[in-house]
């Protein structure tokens, strides 16, 4: 099974299993990573904002216009920002690493 890594705002790293077909948001929730995802993936918020490691950013499918529009509203937007609910895990993304944007809370919610 592919794995992916979340980096918290304090620099802590959490490597987790990343089942193919699940979004980064869903994987975060399964592992108690504090990524909000208020609209549960319907592109109506920007609280699932993650910052993708530069090396991985280019490997991802390009963002849709709707995703870009939502990202514009995200706090702490960077050049490699994406919405976690729109990043669907594939075998090719094994090793994907994303950071929680500055301004979000701690990596672990519990
Ligand atoms: S959860 Fe709302 S846009 Fe991703």
CSV table of N, CA and C and ligand atoms in Angstrom, one decimal:
chain,number,residue,atom,x,y,z
A,1,UNK,N,0.8,-1.2,0.0
A,1,UNK,CA,0.0,0.0,0.0
A,1,UNK,C,0.9,1.3,0.0
A,2,UNK,N,0.5,2.3,-0.8
A,2,UNK,CA,1.3,3.5,-0.8
A,2,UNK,C,1.3,4.1,0.6
A,3,UNK,N,2.2,5.0,0.9
A,3,UNK,CA,2.3,5.7,2.1
A,3,UNK,C,2.4,7.2,1.8
A,4,UNK,N,2.1,8.0,2.7
A,4,UNK,CA,2.3,9.4,2.6
A,4,UNK,C,2.7,10.1,3.9
A,5,UNK,N,3.2,11.3,3.8
A,5,UNK,CA,3.7,11.9,5.1
A,5,UNK,C,3.0,13.3,5.2
A,6,UNK,N,2.6,13.5,6.4
A,6,UNK,CA,2.1,14.9,6.8
A,6,UNK,C,3.2,15.5,7.6
A,7,UNK,N,3.4,16.8,7.4
A,7,UNK,CA,4.4,17.6,8.2
A,7,UNK,C,3.6,18.6,8.9
A,8,UNK,N,3.6,18.6,10.2
A,8,UNK,CA,2.9,19.6,11.0
A,8,UNK,C,3.6,21.0,11.0
A,9,UNK,N,2.9,21.9,11.5
A,9,UNK,CA,3.4,23.3,11.6
A,9,UNK,C,4.6,23.4,12.5
A,10,UNK,N,4.8,22.4,13.4
A,10,UNK,CA,5.9,22.4,14.3
A,10,UNK,C,7.1,21.6,13.7
A,11,UNK,N,6.9,21.1,12.4
A,11,UNK,CA,7.9,20.3,11.8
A,11,UNK,C,7.9,18.8,12.0
A,12,UNK,N,6.9,18.4,12.9
A,12,UNK,CA,6.8,17.0,13.1
A,12,UNK,C,6.3,16.3,11.9
A,13,UNK,N,6.8,15.0,11.7
A,13,UNK,CA,6.4,14.3,10.5
A,13,UNK,C,5.6,13.1,10.9
A,14,UNK,N,4.6,12.8,10.2
A,14,UNK,CA,3.8,11.6,10.5
A,14,UNK,C,3.6,10.8,9.1
A,15,UNK,N,4.2,9.6,9.1
A,15,UNK,CA,4.0,8.8,7.9
A,15,UNK,C,2.9,7.8,8.1
A,16,UNK,N,2.0,7.8,7.1
A,16,UNK,CA,0.8,6.9,7.3
A,16,UNK,C,0.5,6.1,6.0
A,17,UNK,N,-0.3,5.1,6.2
A,17,UNK,CA,-0.8,4.3,5.0
A,17,UNK,C,-1.7,5.2,4.2
A,18,UNK,N,-1.6,5.1,2.9
A,18,UNK,CA,-2.5,6.0,2.0
A,18,UNK,C,-3.2,5.1,1.0
A,19,UNK,N,-4.3,4.5,1.3
A,19,UNK,CA,-5.0,3.6,0.4
A,19,UNK,C,-5.3,4.3,-0.9
A,20,UNK,N,-5.1,3.7,-2.0
A,20,UNK,CA,-5.4,4.2,-3.3
A,20,UNK,C,-6.9,4.5,-3.4
A,21,UNK,N,-7.2,5.7,-4.0
A,21,UNK,CA,-8.6,6.1,-4.1
A,21,UNK,C,-9.1,7.0,-3.1
A,22,UNK,N,-8.4,7.1,-2.0
A,22,UNK,CA,-8.8,8.0,-0.9
A,22,UNK,C,-8.1,9.3,-1.1
A,23,UNK,N,-8.8,10.4,-0.7
A,23,UNK,CA,-8.2,11.7,-0.8
A,23,UNK,C,-7.3,12.0,0.3
A,24,UNK,N,-6.4,12.9,0.1
A,24,UNK,CA,-5.5,13.3,1.2
A,24,UNK,C,-6.3,13.7,2.4
A,25,UNK,N,-7.4,14.4,2.2
A,25,UNK,CA,-8.3,14.8,3.3
A,25,UNK,C,-8.8,13.6,4.1
A,26,UNK,N,-9.2,12.6,3.4
A,26,UNK,CA,-9.7,11.4,4.0
A,26,UNK,C,-8.6,10.6,4.8
A,27,UNK,N,-7.5,10.6,4.2
A,27,UNK,CA,-6.3,10.0,4.8
A,27,UNK,C,-6.0,10.7,6.1
A,28,UNK,N,-6.0,12.0,6.0
A,28,UNK,CA,-5.7,12.8,7.2
A,28,UNK,C,-6.7,12.5,8.3
A,29,UNK,N,-8.0,12.4,8.0
A,29,UNK,CA,-9.0,12.2,9.0
A,29,UNK,C,-8.8,10.8,9.6
A,30,UNK,N,-8.5,9.8,8.8
A,30,UNK,CA,-8.3,8.5,9.3
A,30,UNK,C,-7.1,8.4,10.3
A,31,UNK,N,-6.2,9.3,10.2
A,31,UNK,CA,-5.0,9.3,11.1
A,31,UNK,C,-5.0,10.4,12.1
A,32,UNK,N,-6.2,11.0,12.3
A,32,UNK,CA,-6.3,12.1,13.3
A,32,UNK,C,-5.4,13.3,13.0
A,33,UNK,N,-5.1,13.5,11.8
A,33,UNK,CA,-4.3,14.7,11.4
A,33,UNK,C,-5.3,15.9,11.4
A,34,UNK,N,-5.0,17.0,11.9
A,34,UNK,CA,-5.9,18.1,12.1
A,34,UNK,C,-6.1,18.9,10.8
A,35,UNK,N,-6.7,18.4,9.8
A,35,UNK,CA,-7.0,19.1,8.6
A,35,UNK,C,-8.5,19.1,8.6
A,36,UNK,N,-9.0,20.4,8.5
A,36,UNK,CA,-10.5,20.5,8.8
A,36,UNK,C,-11.4,19.9,7.7
A,37,UNK,N,-11.4,20.4,6.5
A,37,UNK,CA,-12.2,19.9,5.5
A,37,UNK,C,-13.7,20.1,5.8
A,38,UNK,N,-14.1,21.3,6.0
A,38,UNK,CA,-15.4,21.7,6.5
A,38,UNK,C,-16.5,21.2,5.6
A,39,UNK,N,-16.3,21.3,4.2
A,39,UNK,CA,-17.3,20.9,3.3
A,39,UNK,C,-17.3,19.5,2.8
A,40,UNK,N,-16.4,18.8,3.4
A,40,UNK,CA,-16.2,17.3,3.1
A,40,UNK,C,-16.0,17.1,1.6
A,41,UNK,N,-15.2,17.9,1.0
A,41,UNK,CA,-14.8,17.6,-0.3
A,41,UNK,C,-15.7,18.1,-1.4
A,42,UNK,N,-16.6,19.0,-1.1
A,42,UNK,CA,-17.4,19.5,-2.2
A,42,UNK,C,-17.0,20.9,-2.8
A,43,UNK,N,-15.7,21.2,-2.6
A,43,UNK,CA,-15.1,22.4,-3.1
A,43,UNK,C,-15.9,23.7,-2.7
A,44,UNK,N,-16.3,23.7,-1.5
A,44,UNK,CA,-17.1,24.9,-1.0
A,44,UNK,C,-16.4,25.5,0.2
A,45,UNK,N,-15.1,25.2,0.4
A,45,UNK,CA,-14.4,25.8,1.5
A,45,UNK,C,-12.9,25.7,1.1
A,46,UNK,N,-12.0,26.2,2.0
A,46,UNK,CA,-10.6,26.0,1.7
A,46,UNK,C,-9.9,25.5,2.9
A,47,UNK,N,-10.6,24.9,3.8
A,47,UNK,CA,-10.1,24.5,5.1
A,47,UNK,C,-9.3,23.1,5.0
A,48,UNK,N,-9.3,22.6,3.8
A,48,UNK,CA,-8.5,21.3,3.6
A,48,UNK,C,-7.2,21.7,2.9
A,49,UNK,N,-6.8,22.9,2.9
A,49,UNK,CA,-5.6,23.4,2.2
A,49,UNK,C,-4.4,22.7,2.8
A,50,UNK,N,-3.5,22.2,1.9
A,50,UNK,CA,-2.2,21.6,2.3
A,50,UNK,C,-1.2,22.2,1.3
A,51,UNK,N,0.1,22.2,1.8
A,51,UNK,CA,1.2,22.7,1.0
A,51,UNK,C,2.0,21.4,0.6
A,52,UNK,N,2.0,21.2,-0.8
A,52,UNK,CA,2.6,20.0,-1.3
A,52,UNK,C,4.1,20.3,-1.4
A,53,UNK,N,4.9,19.3,-1.1
A,53,UNK,CA,6.4,19.4,-1.3
A,53,UNK,C,6.7,19.7,-2.8
A,54,UNK,N,7.6,20.6,-3.0
A,54,UNK,CA,7.8,21.0,-4.4
A,54,UNK,C,8.1,19.9,-5.3
A,55,UNK,N,8.8,18.9,-4.9
A,55,UNK,CA,9.1,17.7,-5.8
A,55,UNK,C,7.9,17.0,-6.2
A,56,UNK,N,6.9,17.0,-5.3
A,56,UNK,CA,5.6,16.3,-5.6
A,56,UNK,C,4.6,17.1,-6.4
A,57,UNK,N,4.7,18.4,-6.2
A,57,UNK,CA,3.7,19.2,-6.8
A,57,UNK,C,3.5,19.0,-8.3
A,58,UNK,N,4.6,18.8,-9.0
A,58,UNK,CA,4.5,18.6,-10.5
A,58,UNK,C,4.0,17.3,-10.8
A,59,UNK,N,4.0,16.3,-9.9
A,59,UNK,CA,3.5,15.0,-10.2
A,59,UNK,C,2.0,14.9,-10.1
A,60,UNK,N,1.4,15.9,-9.5
A,60,UNK,CA,0.0,15.8,-9.3
A,60,UNK,C,-0.8,16.3,-10.5
A,61,UNK,N,-2.0,15.8,-10.7
A,61,UNK,CA,-2.9,16.3,-11.7
A,61,UNK,C,-3.1,17.8,-11.5
A,62,UNK,N,-3.2,18.6,-12.5
A,62,UNK,CA,-3.5,20.0,-12.3
A,62,UNK,C,-4.8,20.3,-11.6
A,63,UNK,N,-4.8,21.4,-10.9
A,63,UNK,CA,-6.0,21.8,-10.2
A,63,UNK,C,-7.1,22.2,-11.2
A,64,UNK,N,-8.3,21.9,-10.9
A,64,UNK,CA,-9.4,22.4,-11.7
A,64,UNK,C,-9.6,23.9,-11.4
A,65,UNK,N,-10.4,24.5,-12.2
A,65,UNK,CA,-10.6,26.0,-12.0
A,65,UNK,C,-11.3,26.2,-10.7
A,66,UNK,N,-12.3,25.3,-10.4
A,66,UNK,CA,-13.0,25.5,-9.1
A,66,UNK,C,-12.0,25.4,-7.9
A,67,UNK,N,-11.1,24.4,-8.0
A,67,UNK,CA,-10.1,24.3,-6.9
A,67,UNK,C,-9.3,25.5,-6.8
A,68,UNK,N,-8.8,26.1,-8.0
A,68,UNK,CA,-8.0,27.3,-8.0
A,68,UNK,C,-8.8,28.4,-7.3
A,69,UNK,N,-10.1,28.6,-7.7
A,69,UNK,CA,-10.9,29.6,-7.1
A,69,UNK,C,-11.0,29.5,-5.6
A,70,UNK,N,-11.1,28.3,-5.1
A,70,UNK,CA,-11.2,28.1,-3.6
A,70,UNK,C,-9.9,28.4,-3.0
A,71,UNK,N,-8.8,27.9,-3.6
A,71,UNK,CA,-7.5,28.1,-3.1
A,71,UNK,C,-7.2,29.6,-2.9
A,72,UNK,N,-7.7,30.4,-3.8
A,72,UNK,CA,-7.4,31.8,-3.7
A,72,UNK,C,-7.9,32.4,-2.4
A,73,UNK,N,-8.8,31.7,-1.8
A,73,UNK,CA,-9.4,32.2,-0.5
A,73,UNK,C,-8.7,31.6,0.7
A,74,UNK,N,-7.7,30.6,0.4
A,74,UNK,CA,-7.1,29.9,1.5
A,74,UNK,C,-6.1,30.8,2.3
A,75,UNK,N,-6.1,30.6,3.5
A,75,UNK,CA,-5.1,31.4,4.4
A,75,UNK,C,-3.7,30.8,4.2
A,76,UNK,N,-2.7,31.7,4.0
A,76,UNK,CA,-1.4,31.2,3.9
A,76,UNK,C,-1.1,30.5,2.6
A,77,UNK,N,-1.7,30.9,1.5
A,77,UNK,CA,-1.5,30.3,0.2
A,77,UNK,C,-0.1,30.3,-0.3
A,78,UNK,N,0.4,29.2,-0.8
A,78,UNK,CA,1.8,29.2,-1.4
A,78,UNK,C,1.7,28.7,-2.8
A,79,UNK,N,2.8,28.7,-3.5
A,79,UNK,CA,2.9,28.3,-4.9
A,79,UNK,C,2.5,26.8,-5.1
A,80,UNK,N,2.7,26.0,-4.0
A,80,UNK,CA,2.5,24.6,-4.2
A,80,UNK,C,1.3,24.2,-3.3
A,81,UNK,N,0.4,25.1,-3.1
A,81,UNK,CA,-0.8,24.8,-2.3
A,81,UNK,C,-1.8,24.0,-3.1
A,82,UNK,N,-2.5,23.1,-2.5
A,82,UNK,CA,-3.6,22.4,-3.1
A,82,UNK,C,-4.7,22.1,-2.1
A,83,UNK,N,-5.8,21.7,-2.5
A,83,UNK,CA,-6.9,21.3,-1.6
A,83,UNK,C,-6.8,19.8,-1.4
A,84,UNK,N,-6.7,19.5,-0.1
A,84,UNK,CA,-6.5,18.1,0.2
A,84,UNK,C,-7.6,17.1,-0.2
A,85,UNK,N,-8.8,17.7,-0.3
A,85,UNK,CA,-9.9,16.8,-0.7
A,85,UNK,C,-9.9,16.5,-2.2
A,86,UNK,N,-9.1,17.2,-3.0
A,86,UNK,CA,-9.0,17.0,-4.4
A,86,UNK,C,-7.8,16.2,-4.8
A,87,UNK,N,-7.0,15.8,-3.9
A,87,UNK,CA,-5.8,15.0,-4.2
A,87,UNK,C,-6.1,13.6,-3.9
A,88,UNK,N,-6.3,12.8,-4.9
A,88,UNK,CA,-6.7,11.4,-4.8
A,88,UNK,C,-5.4,10.5,-4.9
A,89,UNK,N,-5.3,9.6,-3.9
A,89,UNK,CA,-4.1,8.8,-3.8
A,89,UNK,C,-4.1,7.8,-5.0
A,90,UNK,N,-2.9,7.6,-5.6
A,90,UNK,CA,-2.7,6.6,-6.6
A,90,UNK,C,-1.3,5.9,-6.2
A,91,UNK,N,-1.1,4.8,-6.8
A,91,UNK,CA,0.2,4.1,-6.6
A,91,UNK,C,1.4,5.0,-6.9
A,92,UNK,N,1.2,5.8,-7.9
A,92,UNK,CA,2.3,6.7,-8.4
A,92,UNK,C,2.7,7.8,-7.3
A,93,UNK,N,1.7,8.0,-6.4
A,93,UNK,CA,1.9,9.1,-5.4
A,93,UNK,C,2.5,8.5,-4.1
A,94,UNK,N,2.9,7.3,-4.2
A,94,UNK,CA,3.5,6.6,-3.0
A,94,UNK,C,4.7,7.5,-2.5
A,95,UNK,N,4.7,8.0,-1.3
A,95,UNK,CA,5.7,8.8,-0.8
A,95,UNK,C,5.3,10.3,-0.7
A,96,UNK,N,4.2,10.6,-1.2
A,96,UNK,CA,3.7,12.0,-1.3
A,96,UNK,C,3.9,12.7,0.1
A,97,UNK,N,4.3,13.9,0.1
A,97,UNK,CA,4.6,14.6,1.4
A,97,UNK,C,3.9,16.0,1.3
A,98,UNK,N,3.1,16.3,2.3
A,98,UNK,CA,2.4,17.6,2.3
A,98,UNK,C,2.5,18.2,3.7
A,99,UNK,N,2.6,19.5,3.7
A,99,UNK,CA,2.6,20.2,5.0
A,99,UNK,C,1.3,20.8,5.3
A,100,UNK,N,1.0,20.9,6.6
A,100,UNK,CA,-0.1,21.7,7.0
A,100,UNK,C,0.3,23.2,6.9
A,101,UNK,N,-0.5,24.1,6.4
A,101,UNK,CA,-0.1,25.4,6.2
A,101,UNK,C,0.0,26.2,7.5
A,102,UNK,N,0.9,27.2,7.5
A,102,UNK,CA,1.1,28.0,8.7
A,102,UNK,C,-0.3,28.6,9.1
A,103,UNK,N,-0.5,28.6,10.3
A,103,UNK,CA,-1.8,29.2,10.8
A,103,UNK,C,-2.8,28.1,11.1
A,104,UNK,N,-2.5,26.9,10.7
A,104,UNK,CA,-3.4,25.8,11.1
A,104,UNK,C,-2.9,25.3,12.5
A,105,UNK,N,-3.7,24.5,13.1
A,105,UNK,CA,-3.3,24.1,14.4
A,105,UNK,C,-2.4,22.9,14.4
A,106,UNK,N,-2.2,22.2,15.5
A,106,UNK,CA,-1.2,21.2,15.6
A,106,UNK,C,-1.5,20.0,14.7
A,107,UNK,N,-0.5,19.2,14.4
A,107,UNK,CA,-0.7,18.0,13.6
A,107,UNK,C,-1.7,17.1,14.1
A,108,UNK,N,-1.6,16.8,15.4
A,108,UNK,CA,-2.4,15.8,16.0
A,108,UNK,C,-3.6,16.5,16.7
A,109,UNK,N,-4.8,16.1,16.5
A,109,UNK,CA,-5.9,16.7,17.2
A,109,UNK,C,-6.1,16.1,18.6
A,110,UNK,N,-5.7,14.9,18.7
A,110,UNK,CA,-6.0,14.2,20.0
A,110,UNK,C,-4.9,14.0,21.0
B,1,LIG,S1,-13.0,20.1,2.2
B,1,LIG,FE1,-13.9,21.9,1.4
B,1,LIG,S2,-12.8,22.3,-0.4
B,1,LIG,FE2,-11.8,20.5,0.4
